[in-house]
């Protein structure tokens, strides 16, 4: 009972070869079988595997040379003799046991015996040769009885390796646990026993020590993995949500966590390289005008209402652009702050682009090709739609509902593809709906433009109400709240398939948000231009004031005048800080709106539904208000746009990223709590695996779009004259030129100037385009080749199948025939070693190729599954075993190995 | 082996999760097919259902789970059972038979009117979210 598998493995590998050996004189059936197997095998692969052993090396070429090397090796191994003897006898015993178990296989062998008359002579010849060697080595070698020849050693080594392989692949075998444990224990014992003995002479203790270390190492690795899993933040929370709400809701939280990681890196960059150096080494607050609150604002600068709007002391702090000085170097480190500021601004975008694209690429690689899934819509729905993770009856109910819906959807799809409906009406309705939505978008854009314009007027006035100050934010939030449902209503006209409708909905909300953001930006840009045009006059006033102050007559000349207090110096409006403040306020108000929506829309509603249900005239939980669903698309889009604002604003407000880190942190906890406490899972769950790259694509688009305005302002607007690290320069990027000129050797400056030459840049861009074109065409051709190969595999597989089914039918008629062809296969494999061409081999390679995306371990794991079918399948299948065998055979460890090794 | 027969009944599993195939899972992993699990069977089940289990092993056991009548093939009757369990019988008979027909149409490579293990593996190994959904977390 103990070794059915091993027995079969031996049988397949050794059995066929063993027959040749059994014909030889002087050896028993068992003992003859084994060495002979090794022999054929060794002739093929000894050089590669055990090239270090001299005796075998000599014989590797297939031309055995008896003589000195043999003797040497015999001496060398003299002390392993007894051990090997002992081992061999035990192996014989076990193999005997195995044989008994596997009557069928040996029966097949016996039947196959006459068939292989052709091969037998050759084998016998080899066997005799080897026998000769053995006896010669016996004569010359050690004195006590039989020596340990290479065959024995090789066999042990082989077995040890087999066992090791078995240990490694134990996990992928469909055995019951008891058997796994037993096999594992046996294999480990075996390996421990013989590997130490066969070690290169260092002895058992070293080996034992090594094994111990290996065990410890494995355990340590496992513990470390566990530790790593525990270190992933919020893993438990997310898994909890996943098991209650399915993987799609969890995908939002995973996305949020990813975003948090990205923002932490950005935060580290900005804080470590800009804010902390400035705080530690820069001039302190109040030393120069740009770091001081102006006299007019001084009294109210600490009021909460002022601080809440990021005015007052916060405006003149390191959180905003205007606070930084244009000194080239600061502190005793001579830290080049303006340079660092610029480079950090660039690298924030660089890092974000890189990380987004990288994660997109890795998502793409992880997924299998999309085209294939179309072939198996119903099958996938049937066999993979149930999420085994669901451990909550409510979620399960929803999952049942969603599966039913998706089945119905697919059925409708199927039926719809056949029938034709009124095309003209549908088209008209769709055009109408799009027209309405475009109207909505334009209207919302105009509304925002109008409001921003108005707010600029308000900002000039003195005492404005709270509403007037926050009008922009309020209008934008309201638009974001009410437009999506409106779009959904309009989209009902279109009569799209819900899946496509969802994509449209996402796209439209995206367009709305984007339009709003850009309108906001354009209005802001107007404001900036206005401030820039005023700047010249303010600059003159400042100069005049300063010169007037210092040169005015009527002051005692002998006493040097105290310098003008920084708070009294007239200032420009510093548009950069104004932009930063706008983004800061937008971010904060966005956060607050999100939280309040969650609190009111989800939590209070849930409380109401839950507790008022006892005293209400209809069922609140099932009826109208019910509980809120978690709005994945809205949340993800909100997150994406928030991130866009962070990217845009971080150049002018370095503290914005810090605020955002806080926001993401709180919203992680808050939303986790809100989801678990007051939401119900979606009715229509859309798959996380598909949409993750869609979200990443949106994020990339937003990143690009938020890069544009920042790049525009940096490149084409002059910085303010009296605030920020670039003040006094014509353009912000001049700081690079300055650094290159002053801090680098002159030839480097020349090189940079040369590199900046348009004559070099344009060809470089052209080259890049060519490279993109080339790579694109290469990838296209590769994917085409891929598709063709897949088609070929499909065809091959079908041919194979039909062939097999024909054969299977023949087998059913004449079961006697099968074993013959079966073992012929095995023999061929043994004999030729390198052959691929036998039918079974080509089929197995087919199997491998069918899962091109799968890792090597996965494809390696195919064989055991099919290999054991005859063993563990219920008896019902036995009658068709002839069908399953030809394919299963070549995978058994022994023969499979001997067939494959030569390739390595 | 099995001195201590710690038996898990389907009811206990049911208390753990609301899976339409819980009966089948218990049957497939139990030794005698009656759905009572010893500790070893239980461990077996979790070694297959764990996230670490290789794809092919999962595919093999998934096949056994969906093969309701244990004949080594997923035939139309098995498919009907699966659909009924998945949708709690909310589809009409025609719809069920249409779905089964489509599944056989899609996945049956050798056109013998039933899915063999090979057909099933060939299909399931391409499924994008088989691995992500076919596991149980404790």
XYZ file of C-alpha atoms in Angstrom, chain A residues 59-589:
531
model
C 33.073 6.295 -20.343
C 30.872 9.141 -21.157
C 31.321 9.102 -24.888
C 29.804 5.703 -25.178
C 33.204 4.107 -25.814
C 34.085 2.362 -22.618
C 37.784 2.129 -21.959
C 38.723 -0.365 -19.335
C 41.840 0.345 -17.402
C 43.395 2.650 -14.921
C 40.642 5.166 -14.291
C 38.414 2.370 -13.321
C 40.761 1.123 -10.722
C 41.254 4.504 -9.252
C 37.619 5.122 -8.871
C 37.143 1.727 -7.353
C 39.708 2.504 -4.730
C 38.193 5.799 -4.076
C 34.885 4.340 -3.321
C 36.069 1.335 -1.446
C 34.699 2.559 1.807
C 31.243 3.036 0.529
C 30.930 -0.532 -0.471
C 29.235 -1.940 2.494
C 26.900 0.881 2.723
C 25.901 0.456 -0.838
C 25.380 -3.223 -0.345
C 23.101 -2.633 2.498
C 21.240 -0.038 0.576
C 20.908 -2.129 -2.476
C 19.420 -5.000 -0.639
C 16.913 -2.732 0.991
C 16.093 -1.173 -2.333
C 15.504 -4.608 -3.732
C 13.224 -5.401 -0.927
C 11.179 -2.321 -1.428
C 11.110 -2.682 -5.138
C 9.902 -6.189 -4.679
C 7.091 -4.855 -2.604
C 6.350 -2.335 -5.178
C 6.206 -4.796 -7.921
C 3.640 -6.772 -6.124
C 1.535 -3.709 -5.851
C 1.727 -2.905 -9.430
C 0.685 -6.018 -11.055
C -0.817 -4.326 -13.995
C 2.281 -2.516 -15.025
C 4.471 -5.560 -14.822
C 1.890 -7.438 -16.731
C 2.168 -4.891 -19.425
C 5.895 -5.249 -19.413
C 5.704 -8.931 -19.801
C 3.400 -8.558 -22.692
C 5.653 -6.043 -24.215
C 8.685 -8.221 -23.897
C 8.446 -10.162 -27.139
C 7.736 -6.996 -29.031
C 11.035 -5.525 -28.165
C 13.165 -8.224 -29.517
C 14.959 -5.764 -31.692
C 16.228 -3.599 -28.947
C 17.121 -6.343 -26.592
C 20.326 -7.512 -28.293
C 21.804 -4.089 -28.220
C 21.079 -3.699 -24.596
C 22.481 -7.040 -23.817
C 25.665 -6.113 -25.496
C 26.002 -3.039 -23.399
C 25.198 -4.991 -20.349
C 27.902 -7.516 -21.071
C 30.457 -4.831 -21.603
C 29.616 -3.267 -18.378
C 29.671 -6.578 -16.652
C 33.172 -7.029 -17.861
C 34.189 -3.726 -16.466
C 32.714 -4.571 -13.250
C 34.493 -7.818 -12.907
C 37.767 -6.211 -13.885
C 37.327 -3.594 -11.300
C 36.427 -6.293 -8.873
C 39.574 -8.131 -9.546
C 41.842 -5.175 -9.227
C 40.010 -3.196 -6.643
C 39.128 -3.774 -3.067
C 39.382 -7.179 -1.589
C 36.167 -7.794 0.278
C 33.603 -9.202 -2.056
C 31.648 -7.060 -4.390
C 32.787 -3.524 -4.829
C 30.682 -0.518 -5.402
C 30.741 0.308 -9.030
C 29.769 3.535 -10.648
C 26.479 2.067 -11.594
C 25.582 1.534 -8.008
C 26.730 4.926 -7.002
C 25.083 6.540 -9.920
C 21.930 4.714 -9.118
C 21.956 5.895 -5.558
C 22.699 9.378 -6.623
C 19.961 9.150 -9.141
C 17.540 7.933 -6.559
C 18.583 10.581 -4.144
C 17.935 13.123 -6.801
C 14.614 11.567 -7.599
C 13.658 11.775 -3.996
C 14.774 15.347 -3.808
C 12.680 16.134 -6.794
C 9.812 14.343 -5.185
C 10.222 16.457 -2.069
C 10.300 19.585 -4.130
C 7.217 18.728 -6.124
C 5.315 17.124 -3.295
C 3.030 20.066 -3.032
C 1.679 19.749 -6.525
C 0.680 16.107 -6.235
C -2.945 15.276 -5.787
C -2.417 12.820 -2.987
C -4.167 12.569 0.316
C -2.332 14.189 3.152
C -1.410 10.961 4.916
C 0.263 9.681 1.836
C 2.040 12.930 1.254
C 3.393 12.872 4.748
C 4.492 9.295 4.438
C 6.153 9.797 1.105
C 7.796 12.939 2.292
C 9.125 11.282 5.378
C 10.410 8.345 3.422
C 12.014 10.503 0.826
C 13.621 12.677 3.433
C 14.913 9.710 5.317
C 16.305 8.259 2.172
C 17.986 11.439 1.177
C 19.385 11.993 4.602
C 20.715 8.509 4.798
C 22.411 8.353 1.483
C 23.297 11.841 0.602
C 25.505 12.088 3.615
C 27.077 8.762 2.802
C 27.674 9.740 -0.760
C 28.970 13.177 0.090
C 32.400 13.894 -1.179
C 34.012 12.171 1.724
C 33.554 14.837 4.348
C 31.466 12.539 6.418
C 28.104 12.406 7.880
C 28.408 15.048 10.503
C 29.058 17.817 8.103
C 26.164 16.616 6.087
C 23.905 16.467 9.090
C 24.980 19.940 10.007
C 24.194 21.104 6.528
C 20.798 19.499 6.582
C 20.080 21.109 9.894
C 21.099 24.448 8.532
C 18.972 23.895 5.470
C 15.991 23.077 7.624
C 16.557 26.095 9.770
C 16.948 28.199 6.693
C 13.691 26.961 5.238
C 11.931 27.659 8.488
C 13.483 31.051 8.709
C 12.433 31.861 5.190
C 8.887 30.828 5.958
C 8.828 32.897 9.097
C 10.290 35.782 7.227
C 7.626 35.480 4.567
C 4.972 35.488 7.232
C 6.607 38.476 8.790
C 6.688 40.241 5.461
C 3.008 39.539 4.957
C 2.299 40.933 8.364
C 4.279 44.011 7.549
C 2.093 44.883 4.573
C -0.027 47.663 5.994
C -3.748 47.095 6.323
C -3.474 43.638 4.835
C -5.875 42.233 7.395
C -8.354 45.024 6.958
C -8.345 44.600 3.218
C -8.685 40.847 3.436
C -11.554 41.325 5.777
C -13.276 43.609 3.325
C -12.424 41.248 0.504
C -14.115 38.354 2.204
C -17.209 40.400 2.895
C -17.493 42.356 -0.302
C -15.633 40.329 -2.893
C -12.487 41.319 -4.675
C -13.784 44.348 -6.536
C -14.332 46.506 -3.487
C -11.023 45.333 -2.100
C -9.404 46.502 -5.306
C -10.289 50.082 -4.417
C -8.567 49.727 -1.081
C -5.563 48.112 -2.661
C -5.445 51.010 -5.060
C -5.714 53.408 -2.137
C -2.874 51.649 -0.385
C -0.744 51.783 -3.499
C -1.490 55.474 -3.793
C -0.513 55.943 -0.187
C 2.827 54.283 -0.868
C 3.486 56.521 -3.859
C 2.578 59.587 -1.848
C 4.849 58.533 0.978
C 7.754 58.425 -1.430
C 6.856 61.847 -2.819
C 6.490 63.123 0.716
C 9.922 61.782 1.598
C 11.438 63.450 -1.459
C 9.895 66.827 -0.812
C 10.303 66.877 2.920
C 13.777 65.447 2.965
C 15.219 67.578 0.217
C 13.280 70.811 0.395
C 11.307 71.525 3.525
C 13.642 70.152 6.194
C 16.784 71.803 4.781
C 14.900 75.057 4.550
C 13.630 74.810 8.109
C 16.991 73.770 9.523
C 19.383 75.909 7.553
C 17.385 78.623 5.867
C 16.926 82.106 7.251
C 14.442 82.116 10.109
C 10.946 83.504 10.010
C 10.780 87.284 10.071
C 14.266 87.889 8.718
C 13.289 89.000 5.241
C 10.066 90.370 3.766
C 8.986 87.173 2.043
C 9.170 85.304 5.329
C 7.126 87.808 7.267
C 3.444 88.441 7.515
C 2.740 91.932 6.097
C 1.805 94.636 8.515
C -1.760 94.857 7.221
C -2.501 91.199 7.870
C -0.623 90.940 11.110
C -3.459 91.310 13.599
C -5.646 88.671 12.020
C -2.838 86.312 11.020
C -3.449 83.918 13.863
C -7.251 83.781 13.648
C -8.580 80.349 12.958
C -10.790 81.500 10.109
C -7.745 83.011 8.431
C -5.577 80.004 9.061
C -8.333 77.725 7.803
C -8.061 79.480 4.441
C -4.309 78.952 4.484
C -3.693 82.662 4.880
C -1.877 84.396 7.670
C 1.023 82.552 9.234
C 0.452 79.433 7.158
C 0.798 81.387 3.940
C 4.209 82.632 5.068
C 5.533 79.247 6.065
C 7.664 76.590 4.423
C 4.506 74.906 3.194
C 4.315 77.329 0.288
C 6.537 78.383 -2.549
C 6.751 82.031 -1.551
C 8.576 81.360 1.697
C 11.752 80.120 0.061
C 14.649 82.442 -0.444
C 16.618 82.812 -3.649
C 20.005 82.490 -1.950
C 22.078 80.147 -4.042
C 23.326 78.171 -1.079
C 22.090 77.920 2.462
C 23.685 76.901 5.731
C 27.092 75.474 6.504
C 26.411 72.583 4.153
C 26.164 75.100 1.319
C 23.010 73.340 0.256
C 21.798 74.651 -3.087
C 18.179 75.021 -2.192
C 16.770 76.620 -5.389
C 18.460 73.920 -7.421
C 17.126 71.238 -5.078
C 13.657 72.739 -5.251
C 13.629 72.590 -9.000
C 15.063 69.103 -9.211
C 12.616 67.776 -6.646
C 9.753 69.293 -8.610
C 10.985 67.496 -11.701
C 11.632 64.226 -9.939
C 8.173 64.164 -8.364
C 6.761 63.901 -11.836
C 9.508 61.619 -13.022
C 8.988 59.180 -10.190
C 5.209 59.212 -10.547
C 5.382 58.561 -14.273
C 7.843 55.760 -13.773
C 5.904 54.038 -11.018
C 2.573 54.279 -12.825
C 3.958 52.920 -16.040
C 5.812 50.175 -14.253
C 2.769 48.992 -12.387
C 0.751 49.125 -15.581
C 3.306 46.966 -17.293
C 3.381 44.473 -14.461
C -0.405 44.311 -14.459
C -0.307 43.672 -18.140
C 2.225 40.903 -17.788
C 0.316 39.229 -15.012
C -2.886 38.944 -16.970
C -3.361 36.354 -19.626
C -4.250 37.540 -23.062
C -7.674 39.031 -23.276
C -8.550 37.660 -26.642
C -8.706 34.139 -25.343
C -11.286 34.802 -22.727
C -13.867 35.498 -25.377
C -13.849 31.876 -26.360
C -14.841 30.718 -22.932
C -17.388 33.224 -21.690
C -19.853 30.708 -20.404
C -17.295 28.250 -19.165
C -15.493 30.894 -17.157
C -18.760 32.113 -15.752
C -19.711 28.649 -14.754
C -16.464 27.453 -13.273
C -14.709 30.529 -11.999
C -17.404 33.004 -11.126
C -17.973 31.743 -7.630
C -15.624 33.549 -5.304
C -14.600 30.915 -2.787
C -13.381 33.680 -0.522
C -16.861 34.820 0.330
C -17.544 33.921 3.912
C -20.631 35.933 4.630
C -24.141 34.955 3.801
C -25.121 38.453 2.774
C -22.261 38.680 0.350
C -23.060 35.212 -0.850
C -26.634 36.263 -1.575
C -25.350 39.145 -3.588
C -22.909 36.930 -5.363
C -25.688 34.548 -6.288
C -27.627 37.490 -7.608
C -24.729 38.833 -9.566
C -23.926 35.439 -11.039
C -27.509 35.007 -12.069
C -27.476 38.460 -13.578
C -24.291 37.817 -15.435
C -25.641 34.551 -16.773
C -28.740 36.315 -17.891
C -26.638 39.048 -19.415
C -24.630 36.558 -21.376
C -27.767 34.789 -22.499
C -29.190 38.098 -23.617
C -25.943 38.859 -25.415
C -26.113 35.534 -27.122
C -29.660 36.087 -28.211
C -29.072 39.687 -29.149
C -26.238 38.848 -31.473
C -28.756 36.955 -33.546
C -31.645 39.320 -33.638
C -31.859 42.736 -35.244
C -33.694 45.643 -33.721
C -34.692 49.129 -34.706
C -31.299 50.613 -35.474
C -32.507 54.070 -36.343
C -34.328 54.685 -33.114
C -31.394 53.465 -31.048
C -29.011 55.632 -32.998
C -31.209 58.646 -32.596
C -31.532 58.093 -28.876
C -27.805 57.654 -28.468
C -27.029 60.822 -30.374
C -29.581 62.638 -28.290
C -28.124 61.333 -25.053
C -24.632 62.304 -26.047
C -25.849 65.727 -27.048
C -27.515 66.193 -23.671
C -24.435 65.067 -21.851
C -22.181 67.349 -23.813
C -24.555 70.167 -22.947
C -24.257 69.223 -19.296
C -20.489 69.160 -19.508
C -20.329 72.536 -21.220
C -22.765 73.985 -18.729
C -20.793 72.755 -15.773
C -17.602 74.048 -17.318
C -19.142 77.468 -17.873
C -20.541 77.511 -14.374
C -17.120 76.897 -12.929
C -15.532 79.500 -15.140
C -18.168 81.986 -14.081
C -17.728 81.211 -10.425
C -13.963 81.451 -10.573
C -14.232 84.817 -12.304
C -16.585 85.976 -9.611
C -14.310 84.795 -6.897
C -11.524 86.877 -8.343
C -13.715 89.915 -7.934
C -14.589 88.863 -4.422
C -10.957 88.502 -3.564
C -10.424 92.175 -4.411
C -13.225 93.243 -2.131
C -12.593 93.567 1.538
C -15.243 91.941 3.656
C -16.781 88.989 1.872
C -18.992 86.373 3.414
C -17.999 82.787 3.996
C -20.088 81.627 1.073
C -18.516 84.107 -1.299
C -15.050 83.070 -0.276
C -15.731 79.382 -0.771
C -18.036 79.602 -3.729
C -15.697 77.828 -6.139
C -15.212 74.826 -3.928
C -18.888 74.563 -3.102
C -19.968 74.740 -6.715
C -17.399 72.191 -7.780
C -18.408 69.785 -5.045
C -22.083 70.187 -5.875
C -21.408 69.550 -9.536
C -19.427 66.463 -8.638
C -22.288 65.282 -6.482
C -25.201 65.836 -8.818
C -23.828 65.369 -12.302
C -23.052 61.641 -12.156
C -26.643 60.628 -11.261
C -27.873 62.949 -13.988
C -25.594 61.258 -16.461
C -26.863 57.916 -15.337
C -30.418 59.005 -15.964
C -29.555 60.257 -19.417
C -27.612 57.097 -20.158
C -30.791 55.098 -19.627
C -31.913 56.537 -22.961
C -29.079 54.933 -24.782
C -30.055 51.385 -24.027
C -26.480 50.213 -24.007
C -25.418 46.925 -22.621
C -24.827 47.593 -18.908
C -21.170 46.730 -19.113
C -20.574 49.152 -21.943
C -22.835 51.619 -20.205
C -20.639 51.475 -17.147
C -17.573 52.295 -19.197
C -19.387 55.232 -20.771
C -20.459 56.396 -17.366
C -16.905 56.241 -16.093
C -15.690 58.094 -19.143
C -18.287 60.810 -18.747
C -17.613 61.364 -15.084
C -13.970 61.478 -15.956
C -14.669 64.093 -18.611
C -16.738 66.094 -16.162
C -14.050 66.084 -13.515
C -11.411 66.845 -16.068
C -13.410 69.666 -17.613
C -14.026 71.150 -14.202
C -10.400 70.879 -13.283
C -9.227 72.474 -16.477
C -11.749 75.273 -16.332
C -10.576 75.914 -12.846
C -7.007 75.930 -14.095
C -7.739 78.307 -16.965
C -9.475 80.715 -14.649
C -6.546 80.434 -12.286
C -4.191 81.120 -15.155
C -6.119 84.297 -15.970
C -5.661 85.322 -12.402
C -1.955 84.612 -12.628
C -1.600 86.698 -15.752
C -3.421 89.533 -14.095
C -1.115 89.377 -11.133
C 1.902 89.240 -13.405
C 0.833 92.359 -15.232
C 0.438 94.180 -11.941
C 3.788 92.992 -10.777
C 5.798 95.582 -12.636
C 4.101 98.482 -10.886
C 4.447 96.822 -7.500
C 8.091 96.234 -8.203
C 8.536 99.939 -8.936
C 6.676 100.850 -5.789
C 8.856 98.589 -3.725
C 12.025 100.014 -5.211
C 10.780 103.506 -4.723
C 9.771 102.865 -1.138
C 13.114 101.342 -0.290
C 15.155 104.018 -1.958
C 12.979 106.709 -0.527
C 13.281 105.225 2.906
C 17.038 105.076 2.851
C 17.718 108.293 0.987
C 15.127 110.568 2.463
C 16.500 113.749 3.865
C 15.520 115.096 7.214
C 17.035 112.292 9.149
C 19.984 112.537 11.384
C 22.864 111.539 9.094
C 25.197 110.532 11.870
C 22.978 107.755 13.124
C 22.684 104.912 10.606
C 19.081 104.288 9.852
C 17.610 101.106 11.210
C 16.650 98.850 8.301
C 13.060 98.897 7.276
C 11.103 96.245 9.116
C 10.376 93.364 6.750
C 6.688 93.548 7.496
C 6.524 97.059 6.135
C 8.077 96.379 2.749
C 5.510 96.539 -0.043
C 5.077 93.166 -1.661
C 4.075 91.667 -4.950
C 1.131 89.319 -4.998
C 3.302 86.210 -5.462
C 1.104 84.267 -7.836
C 2.889 80.986 -7.135
C 1.785 80.970 -3.536
C -1.721 81.956 -4.594
C -1.855 78.931 -6.911
C -0.530 76.708 -4.150
C -3.167 77.993 -1.750
C -5.916 77.319 -4.262
C -4.845 73.717 -4.615
C -4.456 73.323 -0.905
C -7.963 74.575 -0.286
C -9.383 72.449 -3.035
C -7.758 69.361 -1.593
C -8.971 70.017 1.903
C -12.506 70.855 0.844
